[in-house]
Amino acid sequence: MHDILTNRAIIAVSGEDAMNFLHNLTTNDIKKYDYCYNYALSNQGRYLFDFFVFKQSTTSFLIDININQADLFTTHLAIYKLRAKVIVEDLSDIYQLVYSRRQPQFKVIGSFRDPRYFALGFRSIIHKELVKDLLLDNEVRELYLPDKYNFAIIDGYEDLIYNRSIPVEYGAEELNAISYVKGCYIGQE
């Protein structure tokens, strides 16, 4: 069974400086993990965005973020881009996010267990053309929201207040969203 998460957007960040660019803006260590949960914070350490980063290579990353934040997030990245050799593209018309409790048996771009809690399922990025096949197989069910509530998982956009909430007060450390050894990032102090 699968849950097609239509409330998620897929943003690509690629280019020669992509890894350092994202590493300096996020709360987690994207150099260490192929897939991780992250926050982008204001200068005062307040919540701005939460998202997952999937490292395809050292120069190519896919970001899974709430669709209502996608435009604002790409604008946020553009502010910090400066002279970095980075390209930011919204690929939501090409890719779709699917949640499942077991490792998917269909073709995926990337599939990883949700890093926020060991009992959560798999988040998989697929080509949108495959969504029709999932719907035809009658394998689509609502899975993510029951798991989110059963395991008391915080979703930033749904549960935190933009530019007001302080993520560590809402369990960011327990959700594996913060690395204390990666080095500096905006809002760290």
Backbone as ProteinMPNN parsed JSONL, in Angstrom:
{"seq_chain_A": "MHDILTNRAIIAVSGEDAMNFLHNLTTNDIKKYDYCYNYALSNQGRYLFDFFVFKQSTTSFLIDININQADLFTTHLAIYKLRAKVIVEDLSDIYQLVYSRRQPQFKVIGSFRDPRYFALGFRSIIHKELVKDLLLDNEVRELYLPDKYNFAIIDGYEDLIYNRSIPVEYGAEELNAISYVKGCYIGQE", "coords_chain_A": {"N_chain_A": [[0.831, -1.19, 0.0], [0.354, 2.299, -0.623], [0.787, 5.819, -0.113], [0.049, 8.667, -1.774], [1.601, 11.607, -1.597], [0.339, 14.448, -2.103], [0.687, 16.96, -1.146], [3.303, 17.72, -1.201], [6.276, 19.149, -2.551], [8.904, 18.913, -4.972], [12.092, 20.046, -5.07], [14.947, 20.834, -6.92], [18.378, 21.178, -6.307], [21.306, 21.983, -7.731], [24.656, 21.85, -9.033], [28.088, 22.993, -9.072], [28.71, 24.12, -6.535], [26.724, 23.164, -4.898], [26.606, 21.347, -2.649], [28.098, 22.587, -0.495], [26.712, 24.987, -0.367], [24.045, 24.213, 0.42], [24.721, 22.88, 2.78], [25.606, 24.917, 4.462], [23.274, 26.29, 4.965], [21.454, 24.66, 6.229], [20.223, 22.726, 9.065], [21.12, 20.176, 9.479], [23.612, 17.621, 8.772], [24.399, 17.451, 5.673], [26.524, 16.556, 4.264], [27.309, 14.251, 5.434], [25.096, 12.486, 5.412], [23.034, 10.607, 3.152], [20.375, 10.999, 3.014], [18.336, 13.144, 4.783], [16.576, 14.88, 7.424], [15.774, 18.291, 7.748], [16.03, 21.714, 8.911], [15.521, 25.101, 7.925], [16.528, 28.075, 9.237], [15.737, 31.302, 10.686], [17.802, 34.232, 11.184], [17.644, 34.563, 13.883], [17.239, 32.056, 14.856], [14.719, 30.991, 14.491], [11.974, 29.017, 13.248], [11.744, 28.554, 9.774], [11.561, 26.863, 7.48], [10.944, 23.369, 6.977], [12.275, 20.345, 5.766], [13.208, 17.562, 3.642], [16.323, 16.303, 2.556], [17.663, 14.783, -0.211], [20.496, 13.332, -1.283], [21.734, 13.03, -4.402], [24.153, 13.118, -5.673], [27.377, 14.655, -5.105], [26.929, 17.04, -6.281], [24.275, 17.297, -6.823], [21.04, 17.532, -5.581], [17.872, 16.6, -4.227], [15.052, 18.109, -2.892], [12.509, 17.607, -0.628], [9.669, 19.172, 0.188], [7.003, 20.942, 1.864], [4.315, 21.752, -0.246], [3.114, 24.245, -0.068], [5.118, 25.867, 0.801], [7.046, 25.911, -1.13], [7.556, 27.933, -3.177], [8.296, 30.165, -1.601], [10.482, 29.06, -0.323], [12.3, 28.616, -2.467], [12.766, 31.261, -3.131], [13.986, 32.065, -0.765], [16.355, 30.546, -0.919], [17.479, 31.766, -3.173], [18.152, 34.279, -2.183], [20.422, 33.751, -0.66], [22.147, 32.71, -2.472], [24.006, 34.31, -3.972], [27.111, 34.404, -5.379], [27.388, 31.741, -5.74], [27.817, 28.702, -7.504], [25.157, 27.454, -8.392], [22.08, 25.91, -9.214], [18.655, 26.276, -8.871], [15.676, 24.566, -9.047], [12.181, 23.995, -9.451], [10.833, 20.908, -9.49], [8.381, 19.729, -9.334], [6.466, 19.186, -11.23], [7.455, 17.028, -12.5], [8.279, 15.053, -10.673], [6.989, 13.054, -7.942], [6.049, 12.563, -4.532], [5.877, 9.646, -2.596], [4.561, 7.798, 0.074], [5.157, 4.907, 1.969], [4.724, 1.971, 3.962], [6.394, -0.141, 3.693], [9.408, -1.036, 1.943], [9.276, 0.204, -1.314], [8.206, -1.577, -4.284], [8.349, -0.682, -6.819], [9.661, 1.329, -9.541], [11.878, 3.789, -8.464], [13.206, 7.11, -7.898], [14.583, 7.708, -5.653], [14.52, 6.182, -2.448], [13.916, 6.193, 0.932], [13.904, 5.354, 4.403], [11.893, 7.256, 6.566], [13.69, 9.555, 8.37], [13.015, 10.619, 10.856], [11.838, 9.051, 12.812], [12.098, 5.718, 13.95], [9.978, 3.928, 13.421], [8.511, 4.96, 11.364], [7.5, 4.974, 7.881], [8.63, 4.58, 4.443], [9.833, 7.168, 2.38], [9.46, 7.986, -0.873], [10.683, 9.112, -3.956], [9.262, 9.466, -7.053], [8.739, 9.222, -10.633], [6.192, 11.253, -11.994], [4.56, 10.045, -13.892], [4.277, 7.43, -13.067], [2.41, 7.467, -11.073], [-0.188, 7.085, -12.01], [-0.195, 4.324, -12.479], [-0.006, 3.342, -9.863], [-2.449, 4.221, -8.839], [-4.2, 2.762, -10.459], [-3.624, 0.184, -9.64], [-4.965, 0.065, -7.316], [-3.811, 0.405, -4.854], [-3.543, 2.56, -3.224], [-3.701, 4.267, -0.217], [-4.573, 6.148, 2.737], [-1.887, 6.651, 4.595], [0.236, 8.099, 5.711], [-0.645, 10.298, 7.431], [-2.044, 8.923, 9.607], [0.235, 7.553, 10.666], [1.893, 9.729, 11.321], [0.41, 10.996, 13.366], [0.066, 8.868, 15.21], [2.689, 8.421, 16.036], [3.392, 10.857, 17.02], [4.66, 12.928, 15.424], [6.216, 15.896, 14.447], [5.366, 18.112, 11.907], [6.757, 20.685, 10.253], [5.477, 22.847, 8.667], [2.774, 22.393, 9.155], [2.615, 22.303, 11.945], [4.25, 24.162, 13.253], [4.99, 27.652, 13.851], [5.637, 29.998, 11.428], [8.641, 31.776, 11.43], [8.508, 32.205, 14.157], [8.362, 29.962, 15.924], [10.661, 27.957, 17.786], [12.601, 25.451, 16.753], [14.036, 23.472, 18.376], [12.597, 23.44, 20.699], [10.441, 21.997, 20.012], [11.161, 19.409, 19.653], [13.169, 18.982, 17.688], [15.73, 17.898, 17.877], [15.217, 15.274, 18.745], [13.895, 14.407, 16.502], [15.894, 14.001, 14.744], [16.892, 16.205, 13.292], [18.871, 18.031, 13.633], [22.309, 18.69, 13.643], [24.928, 18.78, 15.85], [27.582, 18.847, 15.405], [28.352, 19.508, 12.856], [29.214, 22.03, 12.065], [28.901, 25.576, 11.412], [25.711, 27.149, 10.784], [23.003, 29.138, 9.505], [21.225, 30.821, 12.017], [22.078, 29.261, 14.111], [23.105, 30.058, 16.625]], "CA_chain_A": [[0.0, 0.0, 0.0], [1.098, 3.537, -0.775], [0.066, 7.076, 0.081], [0.608, 9.683, -2.658], [1.597, 12.851, -0.819], [0.136, 15.548, -3.053], [1.023, 18.226, -0.496], [4.752, 17.867, -1.193], [6.939, 19.615, -3.774], [10.281, 18.446, -5.125], [12.969, 21.124, -5.532], [16.31, 20.373, -7.221], [19.492, 22.109, -6.129], [22.433, 21.328, -8.376], [25.766, 22.701, -9.429], [29.409, 22.783, -8.472], [28.74, 24.534, -5.133], [25.457, 22.767, -4.271], [26.76, 20.73, -1.326], [28.475, 23.588, 0.509], [25.609, 25.942, -0.308], [22.995, 23.657, 1.273], [25.288, 22.537, 4.08], [25.698, 26.133, 5.271], [21.933, 26.829, 5.224], [20.594, 23.677, 6.881], [20.578, 22.35, 10.431], [21.67, 18.828, 9.537], [24.87, 17.413, 8.06], [24.115, 16.817, 4.386], [27.744, 15.93, 3.755], [27.411, 12.942, 6.086], [23.94, 11.628, 5.137], [22.44, 10.611, 1.812], [18.99, 11.444, 3.168], [18.171, 13.641, 6.137], [15.547, 15.865, 7.723], [16.459, 19.557, 8.011], [15.339, 22.993, 9.063], [16.173, 26.362, 7.578], [16.154, 28.969, 10.329], [16.021, 32.732, 10.559], [19.036, 34.621, 11.888], [17.376, 34.451, 15.315], [17.021, 30.656, 15.187], [13.289, 30.674, 14.393], [11.585, 28.133, 12.161], [11.303, 29.076, 8.486], [11.185, 25.747, 6.619], [11.446, 22.029, 7.267], [12.332, 19.617, 4.502], [14.111, 16.417, 3.542], [17.319, 16.453, 1.496], [18.135, 13.535, -0.802], [21.731, 13.573, -2.034], [21.939, 12.156, -5.56], [25.603, 13.145, -5.829], [27.897, 15.831, -4.399], [26.52, 18.243, -7.012], [22.855, 17.22, -7.158], [20.196, 17.229, -4.431], [16.435, 16.789, -4.344], [14.479, 18.549, -1.627], [11.101, 17.285, -0.435], [9.178, 20.233, 1.061], [5.568, 21.188, 1.742], [4.035, 22.481, -1.483], [2.757, 25.625, 0.265], [6.347, 26.597, 1.091], [8.014, 25.731, -2.219], [7.947, 29.211, -3.792], [9.0, 30.966, -0.605], [11.769, 28.413, -0.092], [13.196, 28.908, -3.591], [13.149, 32.674, -2.96], [14.936, 32.064, 0.354], [17.634, 30.053, -1.449], [18.016, 32.777, -4.101], [18.739, 35.359, -1.378], [21.744, 33.334, -0.184], [22.923, 32.151, -3.582], [25.078, 35.232, -4.308], [27.911, 33.962, -6.532], [27.535, 30.285, -5.723], [27.477, 28.022, -8.76], [24.037, 26.63, -7.984], [20.827, 26.067, -9.947], [17.506, 25.842, -8.074], [14.53, 24.338, -9.944], [11.031, 23.268, -8.93], [10.589, 19.754, -10.355], [7.131, 19.12, -8.885], [5.712, 18.717, -12.393], [8.09, 15.8, -12.987], [8.395, 14.07, -9.601], [5.944, 12.961, -6.922], [6.476, 11.863, -3.322], [4.992, 8.558, -2.18], [4.878, 7.252, 1.396], [4.722, 3.516, 2.135], [5.252, 1.375, 5.2], [7.439, -1.099, 3.292], [10.232, -0.621, 0.801], [8.468, 0.056, -2.523], [8.637, -2.547, -5.282], [8.267, -0.051, -8.134], [10.841, 2.12, -9.888], [11.971, 5.04, -7.713], [14.412, 7.931, -8.041], [15.22, 7.488, -4.368], [13.59, 5.741, -1.417], [14.595, 6.088, 2.22], [13.044, 5.367, 5.589], [11.779, 8.585, 7.161], [14.716, 9.57, 9.42], [12.572, 11.264, 12.086], [11.469, 8.063, 13.835], [12.399, 4.395, 13.386], [8.772, 3.183, 13.03], [7.888, 5.559, 10.186], [7.717, 4.248, 6.63], [9.573, 5.029, 3.42], [9.503, 8.307, 1.525], [10.026, 7.65, -2.179], [10.484, 10.061, -5.051], [9.01, 8.727, -8.29], [8.269, 10.016, -11.773], [4.742, 11.446, -11.912], [3.862, 9.13, -14.8], [4.032, 6.179, -12.353], [1.289, 7.64, -10.151], [-1.358, 6.452, -12.636], [-0.103, 2.88, -12.251], [-0.329, 3.093, -8.459], [-3.888, 4.404, -8.688], [-4.867, 1.642, -11.129], [-3.414, -1.027, -8.831], [-5.829, 0.18, -6.145], [-2.925, 0.245, -3.71], [-3.371, 3.853, -2.575], [-4.435, 4.433, 1.041], [-4.001, 7.19, 3.585], [-0.977, 6.009, 5.541], [1.156, 9.017, 6.377], [-1.254, 11.024, 8.555], [-2.163, 8.061, 10.795], [1.559, 7.326, 11.254], [2.341, 11.004, 11.901], [-0.283, 11.215, 14.636], [0.351, 7.765, 16.132], [4.046, 8.535, 16.561], [3.561, 12.249, 17.473], [5.709, 13.536, 14.604], [5.993, 17.299, 14.111], [5.593, 18.592, 10.546], [6.956, 22.115, 10.436], [4.475, 23.735, 8.082], [1.481, 22.138, 9.782], [2.628, 22.341, 13.403], [5.062, 25.243, 13.791], [4.625, 28.99, 13.383], [6.701, 30.573, 10.61], [9.444, 32.858, 11.986], [8.233, 32.37, 15.587], [8.688, 28.748, 16.677], [12.061, 27.554, 17.912], [12.499, 24.004, 16.521], [14.512, 22.597, 19.451], [11.534, 23.365, 21.702], [9.428, 21.09, 19.476], [11.736, 18.087, 19.444], [14.004, 18.871, 16.488], [16.844, 16.989, 18.15], [14.662, 13.921, 18.777], [13.489, 14.079, 15.133], [17.129, 13.881, 13.958], [16.919, 17.332, 12.352], [19.95, 18.961, 13.969], [23.634, 18.15, 13.912], [25.695, 19.701, 16.68], [29.004, 18.732, 15.084], [28.576, 19.79, 11.43], [29.728, 23.365, 11.815], [27.952, 26.677, 11.49], [24.606, 27.36, 9.852], [22.232, 30.328, 9.864], [20.32, 30.631, 13.13], [22.636, 28.284, 15.046], [23.285, 30.597, 17.965]], "C_chain_A": [[0.872, 1.248, 0.0], [0.185, 4.724, -0.52], [0.76, 8.116, -0.8], [0.476, 11.023, -1.95], [1.537, 14.048, -1.763], [0.453, 16.908, -2.449], [2.535, 18.471, -0.431], [5.25, 18.314, -2.564], [8.357, 19.059, -3.783], [11.084, 19.57, -5.784], [14.355, 20.525, -5.773], [17.289, 21.506, -6.969], [20.709, 21.391, -6.692], [23.497, 22.348, -8.735], [27.009, 22.415, -8.618], [29.447, 23.093, -6.973], [27.527, 24.046, -4.333], [25.628, 22.215, -2.86], [27.094, 21.755, -0.26], [27.365, 24.617, 0.703], [24.516, 25.439, 0.633], [23.5, 23.374, 2.682], [25.32, 23.756, 5.008], [24.332, 26.724, 5.634], [21.047, 25.91, 6.056], [21.122, 23.266, 8.247], [21.221, 20.972, 10.532], [22.903, 18.721, 8.643], [24.625, 16.692, 6.737], [25.362, 16.22, 3.743], [27.858, 14.495, 4.272], [26.307, 11.977, 5.645], [23.482, 11.723, 3.683], [21.002, 11.108, 1.848], [18.813, 11.916, 4.603], [17.078, 14.698, 6.207], [16.249, 17.13, 8.197], [15.483, 20.683, 8.317], [16.191, 24.076, 8.42], [15.63, 27.35, 8.594], [16.418, 30.422, 9.97], [17.326, 33.022, 11.297], [18.886, 34.486, 13.399], [17.072, 33.013, 15.741], [15.564, 30.231, 15.145], [13.022, 29.817, 13.152], [11.172, 28.924, 10.92], [10.767, 27.936, 7.612], [11.672, 24.44, 7.227], [11.315, 21.221, 5.994], [13.295, 18.451, 4.608], [15.059, 16.674, 2.381], [17.801, 15.068, 1.081], [19.334, 13.857, -1.679], [21.844, 12.555, -3.158], [23.425, 12.022, -5.855], [26.088, 14.381, -5.076], [27.498, 17.137, -5.089], [25.027, 18.267, -7.335], [22.035, 16.736, -5.966], [18.729, 17.441, -4.791], [15.89, 17.104, -2.954], [12.982, 18.298, -1.652], [10.57, 18.268, 0.616], [7.671, 20.397, 0.867], [5.316, 22.1, 0.55], [3.686, 23.952, -1.229], [3.978, 26.483, 0.578], [7.331, 26.615, -0.074], [8.48, 27.052, -2.824], [8.748, 30.079, -2.829], [10.391, 30.387, -0.319], [12.751, 28.693, -1.227], [13.642, 30.366, -3.558], [14.188, 32.8, -1.852], [16.32, 31.6, -0.128], [18.284, 31.09, -2.36], [18.677, 33.928, -3.351], [20.177, 35.015, -0.985], [22.654, 32.824, -1.291], [24.159, 32.995, -3.904], [25.841, 34.75, -5.539], [28.108, 32.457, -6.578], [27.091, 29.699, -7.06], [26.422, 26.962, -8.457], [22.829, 26.948, -8.857], [19.715, 25.495, -9.071], [16.305, 25.747, -9.005], [13.419, 23.609, -9.198], [10.699, 22.153, -9.923], [9.293, 19.023, -9.98], [6.262, 18.648, -10.039], [6.249, 17.389, -12.92], [8.058, 14.69, -11.939], [7.248, 14.172, -8.601], [6.513, 12.22, -5.72], [5.416, 10.84, -2.936], [5.496, 8.048, -0.833], [4.36, 5.82, 1.457], [5.368, 2.939, 3.382], [6.346, 0.341, 4.922], [8.224, -0.525, 2.119], [9.433, -0.837, -0.484], [9.089, -0.921, -3.52], [8.537, -1.991, -6.7], [9.488, 0.84, -8.326], [10.809, 3.477, -9.182], [13.242, 5.797, -8.094], [15.256, 7.76, -6.784], [14.173, 7.089, -3.357], [14.352, 5.512, -0.127], [13.566, 6.047, 3.335], [13.061, 6.78, 6.164], [12.71, 8.649, 8.368], [14.255, 10.146, 10.761], [12.234, 10.279, 13.201], [11.562, 6.679, 13.206], [11.157, 3.656, 12.882], [8.047, 3.794, 11.829], [8.274, 4.772, 8.931], [8.742, 4.898, 5.722], [8.992, 6.201, 2.635], [10.22, 8.068, 0.209], [9.695, 8.724, -3.194], [10.366, 9.243, -6.33], [8.676, 9.707, -9.411], [6.75, 10.091, -11.698], [3.966, 10.483, -12.792], [3.544, 7.791, -14.125], [2.844, 6.268, -11.396], [0.031, 6.974, -10.702], [-1.362, 4.946, -12.385], [-0.452, 2.526, -10.81], [-1.831, 3.217, -8.218], [-4.664, 3.248, -9.307], [-4.744, 0.346, -10.33], [-4.264, -1.036, -7.568], [-5.048, -0.025, -4.843], [-2.754, 1.537, -2.919], [-4.286, 3.95, -1.359], [-3.838, 5.615, 1.791], [-3.189, 6.504, 4.678], [-0.183, 7.017, 6.362], [0.532, 9.707, 7.586], [-1.502, 10.131, 9.774], [-0.816, 7.79, 11.465], [2.075, 8.587, 11.948], [1.707, 11.219, 13.272], [-0.008, 10.106, 15.651], [1.718, 7.906, 16.791], [4.386, 9.957, 17.005], [4.711, 12.956, 16.755], [5.307, 14.963, 14.25], [6.299, 17.511, 12.625], [5.643, 20.105, 10.647], [5.838, 22.988, 9.92], [3.122, 23.595, 8.786], [1.484, 22.476, 11.276], [3.44, 23.467, 14.029], [4.631, 26.576, 13.187], [5.836, 29.613, 12.689], [7.323, 31.782, 11.304], [9.127, 33.155, 13.459], [8.691, 31.163, 16.396], [10.191, 28.493, 16.676], [12.089, 26.023, 17.844], [12.976, 23.11, 17.66], [13.479, 22.47, 20.566], [10.425, 22.41, 21.278], [10.027, 19.743, 19.076], [12.597, 17.917, 18.215], [15.169, 17.902, 16.689], [16.366, 15.539, 18.137], [14.218, 13.459, 17.383], [14.693, 13.988, 14.186], [17.265, 14.988, 12.916], [18.102, 18.263, 12.581], [21.236, 18.198, 14.229], [24.4, 19.203, 14.719], [27.186, 19.666, 16.364], [29.326, 19.12, 13.646], [29.25, 21.107, 11.148], [28.591, 24.363, 11.771], [26.862, 26.623, 10.423], [23.807, 28.567, 10.362], [21.246, 29.989, 10.974], [20.844, 29.707, 14.205], [22.712, 28.829, 16.474], [21.938, 30.725, 18.564]], "O_chain_A": [[1.975, 1.257, 0.546], [-1.032, 4.64, -0.689], [1.936, 8.413, -0.592], [-0.632, 11.513, -1.731], [2.568, 14.588, -2.166], [0.484, 17.909, -3.166], [2.99, 19.338, 0.315], [4.716, 17.911, -3.598], [8.933, 18.772, -2.733], [10.791, 19.987, -6.905], [14.876, 19.795, -4.929], [17.057, 22.648, -7.368], [21.1, 20.331, -6.204], [23.253, 23.554, -8.735], [26.981, 21.695, -7.62], [30.137, 22.407, -6.219], [27.33, 24.48, -3.198], [24.868, 22.58, -1.962], [26.439, 21.793, 0.782], [27.117, 25.063, 1.823], [24.104, 26.158, 1.543], [22.789, 23.601, 3.661], [25.085, 23.628, 6.21], [24.246, 27.572, 6.522], [19.998, 26.335, 6.539], [22.303, 23.432, 8.55], [21.805, 20.636, 11.563], [23.195, 19.623, 7.858], [24.642, 15.463, 6.686], [25.26, 15.46, 2.78], [28.441, 13.635, 3.612], [26.553, 10.778, 5.517], [23.538, 12.789, 3.069], [20.473, 11.579, 0.841], [19.105, 11.173, 5.54], [16.708, 15.317, 5.21], [17.21, 17.058, 8.963], [14.29, 20.608, 8.021], [17.418, 23.982, 8.376], [14.419, 27.452, 8.789], [17.209, 30.73, 9.079], [17.88, 32.144, 11.957], [19.874, 34.315, 14.114], [16.683, 32.785, 16.887], [15.211, 29.2, 15.717], [13.742, 29.885, 12.156], [10.357, 29.843, 10.999], [9.664, 28.025, 7.072], [12.694, 24.41, 7.912], [10.361, 21.389, 5.234], [14.093, 18.365, 5.541], [14.652, 17.199, 1.344], [18.28, 14.286, 1.903], [19.215, 14.558, -2.684], [22.027, 11.363, -2.909], [23.9, 10.953, -6.237], [25.28, 15.083, -4.468], [27.708, 18.219, -4.539], [24.562, 19.16, -8.043], [22.298, 15.67, -5.41], [18.388, 18.341, -5.558], [16.231, 16.443, -1.973], [12.279, 18.717, -2.571], [10.963, 18.214, 1.782], [7.132, 20.031, -0.177], [6.014, 23.095, 0.358], [3.936, 24.806, -2.08], [3.874, 27.709, 0.616], [8.361, 27.284, 0.008], [9.683, 27.268, -2.97], [9.764, 30.661, -3.209], [11.35, 31.127, -0.101], [13.921, 28.979, -0.969], [14.778, 30.673, -3.918], [15.155, 33.551, -1.983], [17.335, 32.202, 0.224], [19.501, 31.272, -2.326], [19.659, 34.495, -3.831], [21.048, 35.886, -0.978], [23.826, 32.537, -1.045], [25.246, 32.448, -4.088], [25.274, 34.692, -6.63], [28.908, 31.957, -7.369], [26.115, 30.148, -7.66], [26.715, 25.778, -8.29], [22.582, 28.105, -9.196], [19.816, 24.368, -8.586], [15.951, 26.718, -9.674], [13.688, 22.708, -8.404], [10.329, 22.426, -11.065], [9.135, 17.839, -10.276], [5.401, 17.79, -9.845], [5.579, 16.706, -13.694], [7.836, 13.526, -12.27], [6.626, 15.222, -8.439], [7.366, 11.345, -5.874], [4.219, 11.127, -2.946], [6.699, 7.887, -0.625], [3.235, 5.553, 1.035], [6.439, 3.379, 3.798], [7.124, -0.006, 5.811], [7.751, 0.358, 1.404], [8.958, -1.946, -0.727], [10.308, -1.075, -3.596], [8.628, -2.741, -7.672], [10.251, 1.075, -7.39], [9.833, 4.219, -9.291], [14.22, 5.207, -8.552], [16.483, 7.678, -6.847], [13.052, 7.596, -3.393], [15.31, 4.74, -0.086], [12.489, 6.633, 3.225], [14.111, 7.419, 6.24], [12.541, 7.871, 9.306], [15.032, 10.159, 11.715], [12.327, 10.611, 14.383], [11.152, 6.486, 12.061], [11.28, 2.822, 11.985], [7.081, 3.217, 11.329], [9.241, 4.011, 8.927], [9.602, 5.66, 6.164], [7.814, 6.212, 2.278], [11.446, 7.959, 0.176], [8.557, 9.186, -3.277], [11.239, 8.439, -6.654], [8.37, 10.873, -9.162], [6.093, 9.101, -11.375], [2.829, 10.135, -12.473], [2.636, 7.086, -14.565], [2.328, 5.239, -10.957], [-0.732, 6.368, -9.949], [-2.41, 4.361, -12.111], [-1.12, 1.523, -10.562], [-2.417, 2.42, -7.485], [-5.667, 2.802, -8.751], [-5.65, -0.488, -10.343], [-4.284, -2.024, -6.834], [-5.57, -0.56, -3.865], [-1.905, 1.605, -2.031], [-5.495, 3.741, -1.461], [-2.715, 6.031, 1.505], [-3.742, 5.859, 5.568], [0.046, 6.818, 7.556], [1.125, 9.701, 8.665], [-1.195, 10.549, 10.89], [-0.726, 7.794, 12.693], [2.631, 8.511, 13.043], [2.393, 11.583, 14.227], [0.137, 10.388, 16.84], [1.891, 7.555, 17.958], [5.539, 10.242, 17.332], [5.613, 13.507, 17.387], [4.185, 15.205, 13.805], [7.368, 17.131, 12.147], [4.678, 20.735, 11.079], [5.299, 23.801, 10.671], [2.416, 24.584, 8.984], [0.458, 22.892, 11.814], [3.325, 23.704, 15.231], [3.986, 26.615, 12.14], [6.911, 29.739, 13.275], [6.615, 32.702, 11.715], [9.444, 34.237, 13.953], [9.333, 31.317, 17.435], [10.891, 28.774, 15.703], [11.644, 25.362, 18.783], [12.368, 22.065, 17.894], [13.49, 21.485, 21.304], [9.568, 22.051, 22.086], [9.458, 19.026, 18.253], [12.746, 16.794, 17.732], [15.543, 17.174, 15.77], [17.036, 14.671, 17.579], [14.169, 12.259, 17.113], [14.524, 13.908, 12.969], [17.701, 14.74, 11.791], [18.314, 19.191, 11.801], [21.25, 17.193, 14.94], [24.502, 20.361, 14.315], [27.968, 20.38, 16.991], [30.492, 19.061, 13.255], [29.814, 21.282, 10.068], [27.445, 24.023, 12.063], [27.068, 26.121, 9.318], [23.934, 28.957, 11.523], [20.52, 28.998, 10.891], [20.11, 29.392, 15.142], [22.406, 28.111, 17.426], [21.811, 31.163, 19.708]]}, "name": "protein", "num_of_chains": 1, "seq": "MHDILTNRAIIAVSGEDAMNFLHNLTTNDIKKYDYCYNYALSNQGRYLFDFFVFKQSTTSFLIDININQADLFTTHLAIYKLRAKVIVEDLSDIYQLVYSRRQPQFKVIGSFRDPRYFALGFRSIIHKELVKDLLLDNEVRELYLPDKYNFAIIDGYEDLIYNRSIPVEYGAEELNAISYVKGCYIGQE"}
